[in-house]
């Protein structure tokens, strides 16, 4: 092992160099078939298709992906080898490429195996891919009681930006605290999305988070004391002529309410019922 190029937690893409052995680069690529044999002109199969797909992602191969190592594949391989600074033989060794199911992805190299100066004989497990980070809030019982399910949460990322999340479930701990699990607003992505590489590769990271108990709301603001119940079970304001104007309450806070209504307008006068 002569160099280690991928730091713990690095996000890598097809063609990135993970490390070098005898100064020969070992790169990562996307594919479901492990690299198990040397490939050269005349080879064919799914492993050749994976190689051609990697070369295409590097803009070195522009022909259809056939799985046949033909003359144009040979030319693309030689161009790729020259870009790596190694002899352009046109032959790809089984140890030149490590295939993983999908890319880009964060990786973690086993430091006990992949370290400058250590020998490699082949077959070692050198690479782990990092799972999607999990996010949660640890709240007191009183705090947790105020946080509803599917509440919006704004997490401050390590670079000061905002990550959106939702509360998805909770579990009571032995110490009385409650762990509230968080998920992404869209189930197809993670909370940190394309910025997960900002998080350390291991351990627990503490981030600031704001739970949105009352979503930002706009509308007409009136004193809550001016709201009256109607015979039909609704809510209304009483105008200066004594007529009830039906309204819908959007939010309340600090003695005020944000309401919607058909006949509301700026500057209108409404009555506050007398109290003893």
CSV table of C-alpha atoms in Angstrom, one decimal:
chain,number,residue,atom,x,y,z
A,1,UNK,CA,0.0,0.0,0.0
A,2,UNK,CA,1.7,3.2,-1.2
A,3,UNK,CA,-1.0,5.9,-0.7
A,4,UNK,CA,-4.5,6.3,0.8
A,5,UNK,CA,-6.5,8.8,-1.2
A,6,UNK,CA,-10.0,8.5,0.3
A,7,UNK,CA,-10.4,10.0,3.8
A,8,UNK,CA,-13.1,8.5,6.2
A,9,UNK,CA,-16.5,9.7,5.1
A,10,UNK,CA,-15.5,11.0,1.7
A,11,UNK,CA,-18.2,11.0,-0.9
A,12,UNK,CA,-16.8,9.2,-4.0
A,13,UNK,CA,-18.0,8.9,-7.6
A,14,UNK,CA,-17.1,6.5,-10.4
A,15,UNK,CA,-13.4,6.7,-11.3
A,16,UNK,CA,-12.2,8.2,-8.0
A,17,UNK,CA,-9.0,6.7,-6.7
A,18,UNK,CA,-9.4,5.1,-3.3
A,19,UNK,CA,-5.7,4.1,-2.7
A,20,UNK,CA,-2.7,2.9,-4.6
A,21,UNK,CA,-0.8,-0.3,-4.4
A,22,UNK,CA,2.8,-0.1,-5.7
A,23,UNK,CA,1.7,3.3,-6.9
A,24,UNK,CA,-1.0,1.7,-9.1
A,25,UNK,CA,-4.4,3.4,-8.5
A,26,UNK,CA,-7.3,1.4,-7.4
A,27,UNK,CA,-10.6,3.1,-8.3
A,28,UNK,CA,-14.2,2.7,-7.4
A,29,UNK,CA,-17.1,2.2,-9.9
A,30,UNK,CA,-20.7,1.3,-9.9
A,31,UNK,CA,-21.7,-2.3,-10.6
A,32,UNK,CA,-23.2,-5.4,-9.0
A,33,UNK,CA,-20.6,-7.9,-10.3
A,34,UNK,CA,-17.3,-8.0,-8.2
A,35,UNK,CA,-14.1,-7.6,-10.2
A,36,UNK,CA,-13.0,-11.2,-10.5
A,37,UNK,CA,-10.8,-11.5,-13.6
A,38,UNK,CA,-8.5,-9.5,-15.8
A,39,UNK,CA,-10.1,-7.8,-18.8
A,40,UNK,CA,-8.6,-7.1,-22.1
A,41,UNK,CA,-9.4,-7.1,-25.8
A,42,UNK,CA,-11.7,-10.1,-26.6
A,43,UNK,CA,-13.2,-10.3,-23.1
A,44,UNK,CA,-17.0,-10.2,-22.8
A,45,UNK,CA,-19.7,-10.3,-20.1
A,46,UNK,CA,-21.4,-8.3,-17.5
A,47,UNK,CA,-18.1,-7.2,-16.0
A,48,UNK,CA,-17.1,-5.7,-19.3
A,49,UNK,CA,-20.5,-3.8,-19.4
A,50,UNK,CA,-19.7,-2.4,-16.0
A,51,UNK,CA,-16.2,-1.3,-17.2
A,52,UNK,CA,-17.7,0.3,-20.3
A,53,UNK,CA,-20.3,2.1,-18.1
A,54,UNK,CA,-17.5,3.6,-15.9
A,55,UNK,CA,-15.6,4.7,-19.0
A,56,UNK,CA,-18.7,6.4,-20.3
A,57,UNK,CA,-19.3,8.2,-17.0
A,58,UNK,CA,-15.7,9.5,-17.4
A,59,UNK,CA,-16.6,10.7,-21.0
A,60,UNK,CA,-14.0,8.3,-22.4
A,61,UNK,CA,-16.3,5.9,-24.1
A,62,UNK,CA,-19.1,7.0,-26.4
A,63,UNK,CA,-20.3,3.8,-28.1
A,64,UNK,CA,-23.2,1.5,-27.0
A,65,UNK,CA,-22.5,-0.6,-23.9
A,66,UNK,CA,-22.4,-4.1,-25.4
A,67,UNK,CA,-20.3,-6.1,-22.9
A,68,UNK,CA,-17.8,-6.8,-25.6
A,69,UNK,CA,-14.2,-5.6,-25.1
A,70,UNK,CA,-13.7,-4.4,-28.6
A,71,UNK,CA,-11.2,-2.0,-30.2
A,72,UNK,CA,-13.0,1.2,-29.0
A,73,UNK,CA,-13.2,-0.2,-25.5
A,74,UNK,CA,-9.4,-0.8,-25.7
A,75,UNK,CA,-8.9,2.7,-26.8
A,76,UNK,CA,-11.0,4.1,-24.0
A,77,UNK,CA,-9.2,2.0,-21.4
A,78,UNK,CA,-5.8,3.2,-22.7
A,79,UNK,CA,-7.0,6.9,-22.4
A,80,UNK,CA,-8.2,6.1,-18.9
A,81,UNK,CA,-4.9,4.6,-17.9
A,82,UNK,CA,-3.0,7.6,-19.2
A,83,UNK,CA,-5.3,9.9,-17.1
A,84,UNK,CA,-4.2,7.9,-14.1
A,85,UNK,CA,-0.5,8.2,-14.9
A,86,UNK,CA,0.1,4.5,-15.5
A,87,UNK,CA,1.2,2.5,-18.5
A,88,UNK,CA,-1.5,2.4,-21.2
A,89,UNK,CA,-1.6,-1.3,-21.8
A,90,UNK,CA,-5.3,-1.6,-22.6
A,91,UNK,CA,-5.6,-4.4,-20.0
A,92,UNK,CA,-7.5,-3.9,-16.8
A,93,UNK,CA,-6.4,-6.0,-13.8
A,94,UNK,CA,-9.0,-7.5,-11.5
A,95,UNK,CA,-7.5,-5.5,-8.7
A,96,UNK,CA,-7.7,-2.1,-10.5
A,97,UNK,CA,-11.4,-1.5,-9.8
A,98,UNK,CA,-13.7,-2.0,-6.8
A,99,UNK,CA,-17.4,-2.2,-7.7
A,100,UNK,CA,-20.2,-1.1,-5.4
A,101,UNK,CA,-24.0,-1.1,-6.0
A,102,UNK,CA,-24.5,2.6,-6.3
A,103,UNK,CA,-22.6,5.9,-6.6
A,104,UNK,CA,-21.9,8.5,-5.4
A,105,UNK,CA,-21.6,7.2,-1.9
A,106,UNK,CA,-19.6,7.9,1.3
A,107,UNK,CA,-16.9,5.4,2.1
A,108,UNK,CA,-14.8,4.2,5.0
A,109,UNK,CA,-11.6,2.4,4.5
A,110,UNK,CA,-10.5,-0.1,7.1
A,111,UNK,CA,-7.4,1.5,8.7
A,112,UNK,CA,-6.2,-1.8,9.9
A,113,UNK,CA,-5.9,-3.1,6.3
A,114,UNK,CA,-5.6,0.1,4.3
A,115,UNK,CA,-2.7,2.0,5.6
A,116,UNK,CA,0.4,3.3,3.9
A,117,UNK,CA,3.2,0.7,4.1
A,118,UNK,CA,0.9,-2.3,4.8
A,119,UNK,CA,1.1,-5.3,2.4
A,120,UNK,CA,-2.0,-6.5,0.4
A,121,UNK,CA,-2.2,-10.0,-0.9
A,122,UNK,CA,-5.7,-9.9,-2.3
A,123,UNK,CA,-9.1,-10.8,-0.9
A,124,UNK,CA,-9.0,-8.4,2.1
A,125,UNK,CA,-12.2,-6.5,3.0
A,126,UNK,CA,-10.9,-3.0,2.7
A,127,UNK,CA,-14.0,-0.9,2.0
A,128,UNK,CA,-17.2,-0.1,3.9
A,129,UNK,CA,-20.0,2.2,2.7
A,130,UNK,CA,-21.7,4.5,5.2
A,131,UNK,CA,-25.4,4.1,5.9
A,132,UNK,CA,-27.7,7.0,5.7
A,133,UNK,CA,-27.3,9.1,8.9
A,134,UNK,CA,-30.2,8.8,11.5
A,135,UNK,CA,-31.6,11.9,13.2
A,136,UNK,CA,-33.5,12.2,16.5
A,137,UNK,CA,-34.4,14.6,19.2
A,138,UNK,CA,-33.9,13.8,22.9
A,139,UNK,CA,-36.6,15.7,24.8
A,140,UNK,CA,-37.9,15.8,28.4
A,141,UNK,CA,-41.4,14.3,28.9
A,142,UNK,CA,-42.9,17.7,29.1
A,143,UNK,CA,-41.2,18.9,25.9
A,144,UNK,CA,-42.2,15.7,24.1
A,145,UNK,CA,-45.9,16.2,25.1
A,146,UNK,CA,-45.9,19.5,23.3
A,147,UNK,CA,-44.4,18.1,20.0
A,148,UNK,CA,-47.1,16.5,17.8
A,149,UNK,CA,-46.4,13.7,15.2
A,150,UNK,CA,-45.5,15.0,11.8
A,151,UNK,CA,-44.3,18.3,13.2
A,152,UNK,CA,-41.9,20.2,11.1
A,153,UNK,CA,-38.3,20.5,12.3
A,154,UNK,CA,-35.6,22.8,11.0
A,155,UNK,CA,-32.1,21.4,11.6
A,156,UNK,CA,-29.1,23.7,11.4
A,157,UNK,CA,-26.4,21.9,9.3
A,158,UNK,CA,-22.7,22.1,10.1
A,159,UNK,CA,-22.3,24.8,7.4
A,160,UNK,CA,-25.2,26.9,8.8
A,161,UNK,CA,-27.9,25.9,6.3
A,162,UNK,CA,-31.3,24.5,7.1
A,163,UNK,CA,-32.3,20.8,6.7
A,164,UNK,CA,-36.0,20.1,6.8
A,165,UNK,CA,-37.3,17.1,8.8
A,166,UNK,CA,-40.5,15.7,10.3
A,167,UNK,CA,-41.1,13.9,13.6
A,168,UNK,CA,-41.9,10.3,12.7
A,169,UNK,CA,-42.2,8.4,16.0
A,170,UNK,CA,-41.0,8.3,19.6
A,171,UNK,CA,-39.7,6.0,22.3
A,172,UNK,CA,-39.5,6.4,26.1
A,173,UNK,CA,-36.1,6.0,27.7
A,174,UNK,CA,-35.4,4.6,31.1
A,175,UNK,CA,-34.3,8.0,32.4
A,176,UNK,CA,-37.7,9.5,31.6
A,177,UNK,CA,-36.5,11.4,28.4
A,178,UNK,CA,-38.2,10.7,25.1
A,179,UNK,CA,-36.3,10.0,21.9
A,180,UNK,CA,-38.3,11.5,18.9
A,181,UNK,CA,-37.2,10.1,15.6
A,182,UNK,CA,-36.9,12.3,12.6
A,183,UNK,CA,-37.4,11.6,8.9
A,184,UNK,CA,-37.1,13.5,5.6
A,185,UNK,CA,-40.2,15.3,4.3
A,186,UNK,CA,-39.8,13.2,1.1
A,187,UNK,CA,-39.3,9.5,1.9
A,188,UNK,CA,-37.1,9.0,-1.2
A,189,UNK,CA,-34.2,11.1,0.3
A,190,UNK,CA,-32.4,11.5,3.5
A,191,UNK,CA,-32.6,14.6,5.8
A,192,UNK,CA,-29.1,15.7,4.9
A,193,UNK,CA,-29.7,14.8,1.2
A,194,UNK,CA,-26.6,15.7,-0.8
A,195,UNK,CA,-24.9,17.3,2.2
A,196,UNK,CA,-24.4,14.1,4.3
A,197,UNK,CA,-20.7,14.3,3.8
A,198,UNK,CA,-20.7,17.3,6.1
A,199,UNK,CA,-21.2,14.9,9.0
A,200,UNK,CA,-18.4,12.9,10.6
A,201,UNK,CA,-18.1,9.3,9.4
A,202,UNK,CA,-18.7,7.9,12.9
A,203,UNK,CA,-20.0,8.9,16.3
A,204,UNK,CA,-22.8,11.2,17.3
A,205,UNK,CA,-23.0,14.8,16.1
A,206,UNK,CA,-25.1,17.3,18.0
A,207,UNK,CA,-26.9,19.9,15.9
A,208,UNK,CA,-29.3,22.8,16.7
A,209,UNK,CA,-32.9,22.1,15.8
A,210,UNK,CA,-36.1,24.1,15.9
A,211,UNK,CA,-39.4,22.3,16.2
A,212,UNK,CA,-42.2,24.2,14.6
A,213,UNK,CA,-45.2,23.9,17.0
A,214,UNK,CA,-47.2,26.6,15.2
A,215,UNK,CA,-46.5,26.9,11.5
A,216,UNK,CA,-46.0,30.3,10.0
A,217,UNK,CA,-49.4,31.7,9.2
A,218,UNK,CA,-50.7,34.8,7.5
A,219,UNK,CA,-54.1,36.4,7.7
A,220,UNK,CA,-56.2,38.9,9.6
A,221,UNK,CA,-55.1,39.5,13.2
A,222,UNK,CA,-57.8,40.1,15.9
A,223,UNK,CA,-57.9,39.9,19.7
A,224,UNK,CA,-59.0,36.4,20.8
A,225,UNK,CA,-61.4,38.1,23.2
A,226,UNK,CA,-63.4,39.3,20.1
A,227,UNK,CA,-64.2,35.7,19.0
A,228,UNK,CA,-67.6,34.3,19.9
A,229,UNK,CA,-69.2,30.9,19.4
A,230,UNK,CA,-72.1,30.6,17.0
A,231,UNK,CA,-75.2,28.5,17.4
A,232,UNK,CA,-73.9,26.2,14.6
A,233,UNK,CA,-70.7,25.5,16.5
A,234,UNK,CA,-68.6,27.8,14.5
A,235,UNK,CA,-66.7,31.0,15.4
A,236,UNK,CA,-67.5,34.6,14.5
A,237,UNK,CA,-66.7,38.2,15.0
A,238,UNK,CA,-69.5,40.7,15.8
A,239,UNK,CA,-69.2,43.9,13.7
A,240,UNK,CA,-70.2,47.4,14.8
A,241,UNK,CA,-73.8,46.8,13.6
A,242,UNK,CA,-74.1,43.7,15.9
A,243,UNK,CA,-73.9,41.2,12.9
A,244,UNK,CA,-72.0,38.0,13.3
A,245,UNK,CA,-69.3,37.5,10.6
A,246,UNK,CA,-68.2,33.8,10.4
A,247,UNK,CA,-64.4,33.3,10.6
A,248,UNK,CA,-62.0,30.4,10.6
A,249,UNK,CA,-59.2,30.4,13.2
A,250,UNK,CA,-55.8,29.7,11.6
A,251,UNK,CA,-53.5,30.2,14.7
A,252,UNK,CA,-53.6,31.7,18.1
A,253,UNK,CA,-50.8,33.1,20.3
A,254,UNK,CA,-50.4,35.7,23.1
A,255,UNK,CA,-54.0,36.9,23.1
A,256,UNK,CA,-54.3,37.2,19.3
A,257,UNK,CA,-55.7,35.1,16.6
A,258,UNK,CA,-55.1,34.9,12.9
A,259,UNK,CA,-58.5,34.3,11.1
A,260,UNK,CA,-59.9,34.0,7.6
A,261,UNK,CA,-63.4,35.2,6.7
A,262,UNK,CA,-65.4,36.3,3.7
A,263,UNK,CA,-66.3,39.8,4.8
A,264,UNK,CA,-63.2,40.8,6.7
A,265,UNK,CA,-61.3,43.9,5.6
A,266,UNK,CA,-58.6,46.2,7.0
A,267,UNK,CA,-59.7,48.8,9.5
A,268,UNK,CA,-63.0,47.2,10.2
A,269,UNK,CA,-64.4,47.5,13.8
A,270,UNK,CA,-65.6,44.5,15.8
A,271,UNK,CA,-67.0,44.2,19.2
A,272,UNK,CA,-65.5,42.5,22.2
A,273,UNK,CA,-68.2,41.0,24.4
A,274,UNK,CA,-68.5,42.6,27.8
A,275,UNK,CA,-67.2,40.7,30.8
A,276,UNK,CA,-68.1,41.1,34.5
